[in-house]
Amino acid sequence: TVEALARLLEQNPRGLLVARDELAGLFGSFNEYKPRGRGSDGANWLQLWAADRLVVDRRTADPVHIRRAAVSVCGTVQPGVLARALGMRHLEDGMAARFLFAFPPATPKRWTDAEVPPEVVQRCQDRLAELVELSPEEGPAGPEPVALPLAPDAREMFIEWANEHAAKVEAAPDPLAAALAKIEAYCLRLALVVALLRYPQAQEVDDGAASAGIMLADYFAAEAERVYRDLLGVADRPGVPQADPVAAWLEVRGEVTPRELHRAFRSRFPRTEDAERFLRELAQQGRGRFEHRPSGPQGGRPAQVFIPGTKPPL
């Protein structure tokens, strides 16, 4: 929960890493412990992307105030699960746009005896140890981040790239445009990471680090376009109608009950009845059919299951 995260941030003002083997669990945990799922955890996670101020009110204790809530999230997710986990809700609220996706094409597995040379491993460990030793500046209200400006050549390089990238953002359909817009900030973040990896005591981001940041930003922009197109059903060219994320979700699931559809896309289907009405419309259009499933060993009402047809629902 965000409340538990805030308590950890109090003890770790330099920030935290949340590493999840299954990112779907992270999406599912938003507001999980609030009555009827109506809480502010999701909104607070959106704020964490900018390392902004975080305030968590508690019923039985004083509020927690974090001046700079810096939290990085890293994890994996199966392609099919991603569409279900994000759903329309997180495409619309900007949560999906805050992630950098890496979904390289599958390649055949081949045996190799190659190993990472021990001296390379040692150099990496030494460099990470140097980075850990970096300290923030002391300001009037506590620790302050150390600012590294762009060198003049790096600044010119970034401005040229930013103008070209802005044109891509303008031409992209929503919600892909929101994801590409976030890439601009990531370009500078990645350039900073490269600058410090090369020289932990760097006082500025030079043109070499800026060039690397631009290269990485272009890579993640291309990955975002592919993920939004292939996995989330979002068109990647202007003038092409956007596919409904529900369509991609239904194709992945294969079969679904109205209640499951309601839970996955609450903003679009506030009630189970709304989800069932949508599925019945698809059935009338020949895009699927309903089947009855008998009660399980524990009893209960028989379930109505919708099975998508060959035509994708639009």
C-alpha positions as a printed Julia matrix, in Angstrom:
314×3 Matrix{Float64}:
   0.0     0.0     0.0
   1.04    3.62   -0.4
   0.84    4.04    3.37
   3.44    1.31    3.89
   5.53    2.82    1.1
   5.42    6.23    2.8
   6.72    4.75    6.07
   9.65    3.19    4.19
  10.36    6.49    2.39
  10.63    8.21    5.77
  13.54    5.91    6.52
  14.99    6.08    2.98
  14.83    9.7     1.77
  17.06    8.89   -1.22
  14.32    6.73   -2.67
  13.23    3.13   -3.11
  13.07    0.44   -5.76
   9.92   -1.68   -5.98
  10.84   -4.87   -7.85
   7.95   -7.15   -8.74
   8.22  -10.47  -10.56
   4.61   -9.98  -11.63
   3.63   -6.38  -12.35
   0.0    -7.43  -12.7
  -0.07   -7.79   -8.92
   1.02   -4.18   -8.53
  -1.81   -2.9   -10.73
  -4.27   -5.1    -8.9
  -3.16   -3.78   -5.5
  -4.22   -0.19   -6.22
  -6.99    0.65   -3.74
  -7.3    -3.05   -2.9
  -7.56   -2.38    0.83
 -10.02    0.52    0.56
 -13.8     0.13    0.93
 -15.17   -0.91   -2.47
 -11.76   -0.18   -3.98
 -12.32    3.58   -3.65
  -9.07    5.01   -2.4
  -6.27    7.3    -3.46
  -3.5     4.74   -3.91
  -3.72    4.9    -7.7
  -3.56    8.7    -7.71
  -0.59    8.65   -5.32
   1.29    6.21   -7.56
   0.78    8.64  -10.45
   2.45   11.36   -8.35
   5.4     9.14   -7.52
   6.5     9.22  -11.15
   7.65   12.82  -10.7
   9.21   12.23   -7.25
   6.76   14.83   -5.97
   5.43   15.54   -2.49
   3.48   12.66   -0.96
   1.02   13.13    1.9
  -0.69   10.09    3.4
  -3.44   10.65    5.95
  -3.91    7.99    8.6
  -6.86    7.44   10.91
  -4.92    6.35   13.97
  -1.71    8.37   13.59
  -0.34   11.65   12.28
  -0.16   12.17    8.52
   3.05   11.16    6.74
   4.7    13.94    4.7
   7.39   13.01    2.18
   9.01   15.99    0.45
  10.36   14.0    -2.48
   8.83   10.57   -2.88
  11.28    8.96   -5.29
  10.2     5.43   -6.16
  11.3     3.35   -9.13
   9.29    0.34  -10.28
  10.74   -2.59  -12.2
   9.19   -5.9   -13.11
   7.96   -8.32  -15.72
   4.56   -9.31  -17.02
   3.27  -11.76  -19.6
   2.07  -10.05  -22.79
  -1.46  -11.37  -22.46
  -1.7   -10.39  -18.81
  -0.55   -6.84  -19.57
  -3.68   -5.98  -21.56
  -5.9    -7.27  -18.76
  -3.9    -5.59  -16.0
  -3.87   -2.16  -17.61
  -7.37   -2.15  -19.04
  -9.11    1.04  -20.13
  -8.73    2.56  -16.67
  -4.93    2.74  -16.61
  -4.73    3.72  -20.26
  -6.94    6.7   -19.52
  -5.46    7.81  -16.18
  -1.86    7.88  -17.48
  -0.53    4.99  -15.42
   0.47    2.99  -18.51
   2.18    6.05  -20.0
   4.57    6.22  -17.05
   6.14    2.83  -17.77
   9.03    2.13  -20.11
   8.22   -1.07  -21.98
  10.78   -3.5   -23.36
   9.2    -6.25  -25.47
  11.92   -7.5   -27.85
  10.97  -10.08  -30.48
  11.46  -13.68  -29.41
  14.63  -15.34  -30.7
  15.54  -19.05  -30.77
  17.45  -20.2   -27.72
  21.02  -21.19  -28.47
  23.61  -22.73  -26.15
  26.72  -20.69  -25.44
  29.73  -21.13  -23.2
  30.42  -17.39  -23.17
  30.72  -15.82  -19.73
  31.02  -12.27  -18.5
  34.73  -11.68  -17.81
  35.48  -11.35  -14.06
  37.13   -7.96  -14.59
  33.92   -6.6   -16.14
  31.89   -7.83  -13.18
  34.37   -6.2   -10.79
  34.25   -2.9   -12.68
  30.45   -2.9   -12.45
  30.53   -3.59   -8.74
  33.11   -0.86   -8.17
  31.09    1.67  -10.14
  27.88    0.87   -8.25
  29.77    1.28   -4.97
  30.87    4.74   -6.13
  27.31    5.7    -7.02
  26.03    4.6    -3.61
  28.53    6.96   -2.0
  27.06   10.02   -3.73
  25.36   12.36   -1.29
  22.66   15.03   -1.71
  23.24   18.69   -0.89
  22.06   20.07    2.42
  19.36   22.7     2.02
  17.37   24.81    4.52
  14.63   22.16    4.71
  16.84   19.1     4.48
  18.6    17.14    1.72
  18.33   18.59   -1.78
  19.06   16.88   -5.11
  22.29   17.85   -6.86
  21.52   19.51  -10.22
  23.62   18.56  -13.23
  23.04   20.97  -16.14
  23.3    20.02  -19.78
  26.57   21.02  -21.4
  26.06   23.54  -24.27
  26.53   20.9   -27.01
  24.3    18.47  -25.15
  21.61   21.14  -24.78
  21.58   21.86  -28.52
  21.42   18.14  -29.23
  18.48   17.67  -26.88
  16.55   20.68  -28.26
  16.82   19.33  -31.81
  15.65   15.88  -30.71
  12.83   17.29  -28.52
  11.38   19.25  -31.47
  11.42   16.15  -33.69
   9.92   14.03  -30.92
   7.16   16.58  -30.29
   6.02   16.11  -33.88
   5.69   12.36  -33.24
   3.64   13.03  -30.11
   1.31   15.36  -32.0
   0.74   12.8   -34.77
   0.15    9.85  -32.42
  -3.37    8.8   -31.33
  -4.42    8.77  -27.7
  -3.44    7.11  -25.42
  -0.16    6.41  -27.22
   0.49   10.16  -27.4
   0.52   10.32  -23.6
   3.16    7.59  -23.44
   5.36    9.29  -26.05
   5.05   12.6   -24.22
   6.56   11.02  -21.1
   9.51    9.79  -23.19
  10.81   13.38  -23.41
  11.4    13.47  -19.65
  12.84    9.96  -19.75
  15.39   11.09  -22.33
  16.92   13.49  -19.8
  16.65   10.99  -16.95
  18.44    8.34  -18.96
  21.12   10.83  -20.08
  21.74   11.64  -16.41
  22.04    7.95  -15.56
  24.59    7.43  -18.35
  26.59   10.51  -17.29
  26.9     9.22  -13.73
  27.66    5.67  -14.8
  30.57    6.99  -16.83
  31.81    9.36  -14.15
  30.04    9.42  -10.76
  31.6    12.81   -9.91
  30.3    14.45  -13.11
  29.22   18.08  -12.78
  27.24   18.21  -16.04
  25.62   15.97  -18.66
  27.92   16.05  -21.7
  27.04   15.43  -25.34
  28.08   11.77  -25.15
  25.62   11.07  -22.34
  22.94   13.13  -24.1
  23.45   11.11  -27.29
  23.05    7.88  -25.31
  19.91    9.23  -23.62
  18.41   10.1   -27.02
  19.25    6.64  -28.38
  17.58    4.97  -25.4
  14.57    7.29  -25.6
  14.06    6.45  -29.27
  14.27    2.75  -28.43
  11.65    2.99  -25.69
   9.42    5.14  -27.92
   9.5     2.43  -30.58
   8.76   -0.24  -27.95
   5.82    1.81  -26.64
   4.39    2.07  -30.15
   4.69   -1.69  -30.64
   3.22   -2.58  -27.23
   0.3    -0.19  -27.61
  -0.39   -1.48  -31.12
   0.18   -5.23  -30.76
  -0.8    -5.86  -27.13
  -3.19   -3.08  -26.22
  -4.96   -2.7   -29.56
  -4.09    0.97  -30.08
  -3.37    2.12  -33.65
   0.05    3.66  -34.18
  -0.69    5.85  -37.21
  -2.79    9.01  -37.49
  -6.04    8.55  -39.33
  -6.36    4.9   -38.38
  -9.3     4.16  -36.06
  -8.21    3.01  -32.63
  -9.14   -0.49  -31.64
 -11.02   -0.92  -28.42
  -8.75   -2.15  -25.57
 -11.67   -4.37  -24.55
 -11.28   -6.18  -27.87
  -7.64   -7.06  -27.17
  -8.55   -8.13  -23.65
 -11.34  -10.42  -24.87
  -9.08  -12.01  -27.46
  -6.5   -12.78  -24.79
  -9.03  -14.17  -22.32
 -10.86  -16.38  -24.8
 -13.92  -16.46  -22.54
 -15.22  -14.09  -19.89
 -18.16  -13.55  -17.58
 -19.92  -10.17  -17.36
 -18.66   -9.81  -13.8
 -15.03  -10.31  -14.9
 -15.44   -7.7   -17.64
 -16.95   -5.27  -15.12
 -14.03   -5.74  -12.73
 -11.42   -5.26  -15.47
 -13.0    -2.1   -16.94
 -14.89   -0.46  -14.09
 -14.68    3.04  -15.59
 -16.39    1.82  -18.77
 -18.77   -0.69  -17.17
 -19.67    0.66  -13.7
 -22.07   -2.24  -13.09
 -22.1    -5.9   -14.03
 -25.33   -5.23  -15.89
 -23.51   -2.73  -18.15
 -20.87   -5.33  -19.0
 -23.52   -7.97  -19.72
 -25.42   -5.56  -22.0
 -22.21   -4.88  -23.95
 -21.48   -8.59  -24.37
 -25.03   -9.32  -25.5
 -24.71   -6.6   -28.14
 -21.58   -8.33  -29.4
 -23.44  -11.64  -29.48
 -26.26  -10.06  -31.53
 -23.65   -8.76  -34.0
 -22.26  -12.26  -34.44
 -19.03  -11.45  -32.63
 -19.39  -14.1   -29.99
 -21.87  -16.26  -28.09
 -23.01  -16.99  -24.55
 -22.73  -20.42  -22.97
 -23.93  -21.68  -19.6
 -21.44  -23.25  -17.25
 -22.79  -25.63  -14.59
 -22.28  -24.93  -10.91
 -18.97  -25.96   -9.38
 -18.39  -28.4    -6.52
 -19.28  -25.69   -4.0
 -22.66  -25.08   -5.62
 -23.91  -21.62   -6.53
 -25.64  -20.23   -9.58
 -24.64  -21.46  -13.05
 -22.37  -18.96  -14.79
 -22.99  -17.3   -18.13
 -19.75  -17.17  -20.12
 -19.21  -15.09  -23.24
 -16.91  -16.63  -25.87
 -15.62  -14.18  -28.5
 -16.13  -15.13  -32.13
 -13.74  -14.81  -35.03
 -14.58  -11.15  -35.67
 -12.91   -8.77  -33.2
 -15.39   -6.55  -31.33
 -15.0    -2.91  -32.43
